[in-house]
Short mmCIF file of C-alpha atoms in Angstrom, two decimals:
data_model
loop_
_atom_site.label_atom_id
_atom_site.label_comp_id
_atom_site.label_asym_id
_atom_site.label_seq_id
_atom_site.Cartn_x
_atom_site.Cartn_y
_atom_site.Cartn_z
CA MET A 1 -0.33 -0.27 -0.30
CA ILE A 2 1.21 3.46 -0.81
CA GLY A 3 0.29 6.23 1.14
CA ILE A 4 -0.69 9.61 -0.26
CA VAL A 5 0.19 12.40 2.53
CA ASP A 6 -2.58 14.86 2.47
CA TYR A 7 -1.57 18.30 4.28
CA GLY A 8 -3.89 20.81 2.18
CA ARG A 9 -0.89 21.27 -0.63
CA GLY A 10 -1.49 19.10 -3.06
CA ASN A 11 -3.43 17.66 -6.25
CA LEU A 12 -3.57 14.24 -4.05
CA ARG A 13 -6.81 12.63 -6.64
CA SER A 14 -4.62 12.73 -9.84
CA VAL A 15 -1.29 11.12 -7.90
CA GLU A 16 -4.09 8.36 -6.30
CA LYS A 17 -5.56 8.03 -9.95
CA ALA A 18 -2.03 7.77 -11.74
CA LEU A 19 -0.78 5.19 -9.23
CA GLU A 20 -4.26 2.91 -9.25
CA LYS A 21 -3.64 3.60 -13.23
CA VAL A 22 -0.34 1.37 -13.43
CA GLY A 23 -2.06 -0.85 -10.71
CA PHE A 24 -1.24 0.02 -7.79
CA GLU A 25 -3.08 0.47 -4.27
CA ALA A 26 -2.79 3.84 -3.32
CA LYS A 27 -4.67 5.69 -0.18
CA ILE A 28 -4.94 9.27 0.72
CA MET A 29 -3.72 9.93 4.34
CA THR A 30 -5.80 12.37 6.25
CA SER A 31 -3.98 11.70 9.74
CA PRO A 32 -0.15 10.77 10.78
CA GLU A 33 -1.68 7.85 12.83
CA ASP A 34 -2.73 6.21 9.26
CA LEU A 35 1.25 6.04 8.48
CA SER A 36 1.73 2.51 10.24
CA GLY A 37 0.18 0.72 7.92
CA VAL A 38 1.64 1.63 4.28
CA ASP A 39 4.60 0.14 2.77
CA GLY A 40 5.84 3.48 0.91
CA LEU A 41 4.88 7.18 1.28
CA ILE A 42 4.55 10.27 -1.47
CA LEU A 43 4.59 13.64 -0.61
CA PRO A 44 2.76 15.98 -2.88
CA GLY A 45 2.97 19.84 -2.94
CA VAL A 46 1.52 22.80 -4.77
CA GLY A 47 2.33 26.20 -3.36
CA ALA A 48 4.85 27.92 -1.60
CA PHE A 49 7.79 26.04 0.99
CA ALA A 50 7.10 28.40 4.18
CA ASP A 51 3.34 27.50 3.93
CA ALA A 52 4.05 23.64 3.24
CA MET A 53 6.25 23.34 6.18
CA GLU A 54 3.42 25.20 8.56
CA ALA A 55 0.94 23.33 7.02
CA LEU A 56 2.91 19.61 8.03
CA LYS A 57 3.27 21.45 11.28
CA GLN A 58 -0.32 21.87 12.33
CA GLY A 59 -1.17 18.61 11.12
CA GLU A 60 1.48 16.92 13.39
CA TRP A 61 3.26 15.46 10.25
CA LEU A 62 6.64 16.18 10.28
CA GLU A 63 7.80 13.88 12.97
CA PRO A 64 5.91 10.84 11.64
CA ILE A 65 7.22 11.68 7.94
CA THR A 66 10.81 12.14 9.27
CA GLN A 67 10.06 8.55 11.40
CA PHE A 68 9.15 7.38 8.27
CA ALA A 69 11.72 8.57 6.26
CA ARG A 70 14.24 6.68 8.72
CA SER A 71 12.48 3.65 8.73
CA GLY A 72 13.98 2.80 5.35
CA ARG A 73 10.38 2.46 3.46
CA PRO A 74 10.20 4.01 -0.10
CA PHE A 75 9.60 7.92 0.06
CA LEU A 76 9.13 10.19 -2.86
CA GLY A 77 8.28 14.04 -2.68
CA ILE A 78 7.05 15.70 -5.75
CA CYS A 79 7.23 19.20 -6.84
CA LEU A 80 7.07 21.41 -3.45
CA GLY A 81 6.78 18.00 -1.43
CA MET A 82 10.76 17.48 -3.52
CA GLN A 83 11.92 21.09 -2.32
CA VAL A 84 10.55 20.75 1.69
CA LEU A 85 12.92 17.30 1.90
CA PHE A 86 15.83 19.69 2.10
CA GLU A 87 17.02 21.67 4.86
CA VAL A 88 16.43 25.14 3.57
CA GLY A 89 14.06 27.01 1.19
CA GLU A 90 14.39 30.50 0.27
CA GLU A 91 10.99 31.47 -0.61
CA HIS A 92 9.90 35.03 0.91
CA GLY A 93 12.91 34.28 3.65
CA GLU A 94 14.78 31.46 5.03
CA TYR A 95 12.34 28.58 6.34
CA ALA A 96 13.42 24.95 7.87
CA GLY A 97 12.42 22.24 5.63
CA LEU A 98 12.35 18.29 6.50
CA GLY A 99 16.24 17.94 6.37
CA LEU A 100 16.30 15.02 4.90
CA LEU A 101 18.68 15.44 2.13
CA PRO A 102 21.27 18.62 2.88
CA GLY A 103 21.08 21.33 0.98
CA ARG A 104 18.75 24.36 -0.19
CA VAL A 105 16.12 25.82 -2.07
CA VAL A 106 16.98 29.04 -4.24
CA LYS A 107 14.90 31.12 -6.83
CA PHE A 108 15.25 30.90 -10.43
CA PRO A 109 17.95 33.82 -11.43
CA PRO A 110 16.20 36.97 -12.79
CA GLY A 111 15.91 36.89 -16.78
CA GLY A 112 13.62 34.17 -17.52
CA LYS A 113 9.95 33.91 -16.96
CA VAL A 114 8.72 32.51 -13.83
CA PRO A 115 7.11 30.35 -12.77
CA HIS A 116 8.70 27.87 -15.30
CA MET A 117 5.93 26.06 -16.45
CA GLY A 118 5.78 23.14 -19.44
CA TRP A 119 7.74 20.56 -20.71
CA ASN A 120 10.78 19.96 -19.97
CA SER A 121 13.85 17.30 -20.91
CA LEU A 122 15.64 15.46 -18.71
CA ASN A 123 19.59 14.70 -18.63
CA ILE A 124 20.06 11.55 -16.71
CA GLU A 125 23.34 11.85 -14.68
CA GLN A 126 23.18 8.78 -12.87
CA PRO A 127 21.49 5.15 -12.75
CA CYS A 128 18.47 5.21 -10.79
CA PHE A 129 15.74 2.53 -10.34
CA LEU A 130 13.08 5.51 -10.25
CA LEU A 131 14.17 6.35 -13.94
CA GLU A 132 14.35 2.79 -15.15
CA GLY A 133 12.93 2.14 -18.49
CA ILE A 134 12.85 6.01 -19.31
CA PRO A 135 15.11 7.07 -22.24
CA ASN A 136 17.95 10.13 -21.62
CA GLU A 137 15.74 13.63 -22.68
CA SER A 138 12.29 12.38 -21.94
CA TYR A 139 9.90 14.95 -21.04
CA PHE A 140 8.17 15.85 -18.11
CA TYR A 141 5.75 18.47 -17.01
CA PHE A 142 7.40 21.43 -14.39
CA VAL A 143 5.49 23.96 -12.41
CA HIS A 144 8.05 25.95 -10.13
CA SER A 145 9.56 29.10 -9.11
CA TYR A 146 12.41 27.41 -7.10
CA TYR A 147 14.72 24.81 -8.03
CA ALA A 148 16.85 22.69 -5.59
CA VAL A 149 20.81 23.12 -5.15
CA PRO A 150 21.58 19.97 -3.16
CA GLY A 151 24.74 20.03 -0.81
CA GLU A 152 26.27 16.92 -2.22
CA LYS A 153 26.18 16.15 -5.98
CA ARG A 154 25.97 12.37 -5.49
CA ASP A 155 22.20 13.59 -4.52
CA ILE A 156 21.58 14.48 -7.64
CA VAL A 157 19.98 11.60 -10.12
CA ALA A 158 18.93 14.01 -13.15
CA THR A 159 19.00 17.67 -14.43
CA SER A 160 16.85 19.86 -16.58
CA ASP A 161 17.57 23.08 -17.86
CA TYR A 162 15.91 26.65 -17.68
CA GLY A 163 18.34 28.99 -18.21
CA VAL A 164 20.23 27.32 -15.34
CA VAL A 165 20.88 23.43 -14.91
CA PHE A 166 18.46 22.29 -12.02
CA PRO A 167 18.25 18.96 -10.28
CA ALA A 168 14.73 17.27 -11.71
CA VAL A 169 15.18 14.04 -9.94
CA VAL A 170 17.08 13.76 -6.41
CA GLY A 171 17.60 10.74 -3.72
CA ARG A 172 19.70 8.83 -1.71
CA ASP A 173 18.88 5.67 0.26
CA ASN A 174 15.26 5.50 0.49
CA VAL A 175 14.45 9.00 -0.02
CA TRP A 176 13.59 10.33 -3.40
CA GLY A 177 12.23 13.50 -5.15
CA ALA A 178 10.74 14.66 -8.44
CA GLN A 179 10.48 18.28 -9.09
CA PHE A 180 8.19 17.49 -11.98
CA HIS A 181 4.63 16.19 -11.62
CA PRO A 182 4.69 12.80 -12.70
CA GLU A 183 0.73 12.16 -12.70
CA LYS A 184 1.01 14.95 -15.29
CA SER A 185 3.81 13.85 -17.45
CA SER A 186 1.95 11.24 -19.95
CA PRO A 187 3.87 8.00 -20.43
CA TRP A 188 7.07 8.81 -18.34
CA GLY A 189 5.32 10.18 -15.76
CA LEU A 190 3.25 7.03 -15.19
CA GLN A 191 6.44 4.94 -15.42
CA LEU A 192 8.23 6.72 -12.99
CA LEU A 193 5.52 5.91 -10.38
CA THR A 194 5.73 2.46 -11.67
CA ASN A 195 9.15 1.90 -10.83
CA PHE A 196 8.38 3.39 -7.17
CA GLY A 197 5.20 1.37 -6.78
CA LYS A 198 7.94 -1.51 -7.75
CA ARG A 199 9.98 -0.76 -5.11
CA VAL A 200 7.42 -0.68 -2.61
CA LYS A 201 6.22 -3.86 -3.23
CA GLU A 202 9.79 -5.50 -3.11
CA TYR A 203 9.81 -3.47 0.27
CA ALA A 204 6.75 -5.12 1.64
CA ALA A 205 7.79 -8.57 0.11
CA LEU A 206 10.97 -8.38 2.31
CA SER A 207 9.80 -6.85 5.48
CA SER A 208 7.09 -9.46 5.56
CA HIS A 209 10.23 -12.36 6.10
#
């Protein structure tokens, strides 16, 4: 079972439907207590970094999400949900993130149109289970005004270019993030969700022994 965190900041239903479409059982989690029964977790997100962190705090999600990530179970942040995985966000001031990955989230430099909205190709920097079966330079759908600057280069799985080269897929161990919206990214987005679902299934099978 894949849980989708409902903290009032994401298009949960479309993520749930996309997972169901590729054959995985998903459930929208309205309370941190629901996390105990899930094998994998998705943190979606739309909007501002500080608002998202405040909503997670108000919903008492911060500690349960951190514990989930440390449990070794597969965890995927999408869009703003990826950005809050990092230590600091610079949107309207400096705000602490979840700190699951080292680094900060910064604004696109002046000159380009912000938000970055539309289809952009990925440059795969290193092999990763999330991108299995996805050709290099495949297109995904982005909507964001800020981007992550990981503290460690090894956490960058794939990049994209929008006047500046920025991380499009990040992660290490069991914590992963996609800056784009896989649920809106047609076949390749569904492939990424399939790959995540398979990893969750593998984890569930191993942990049941």
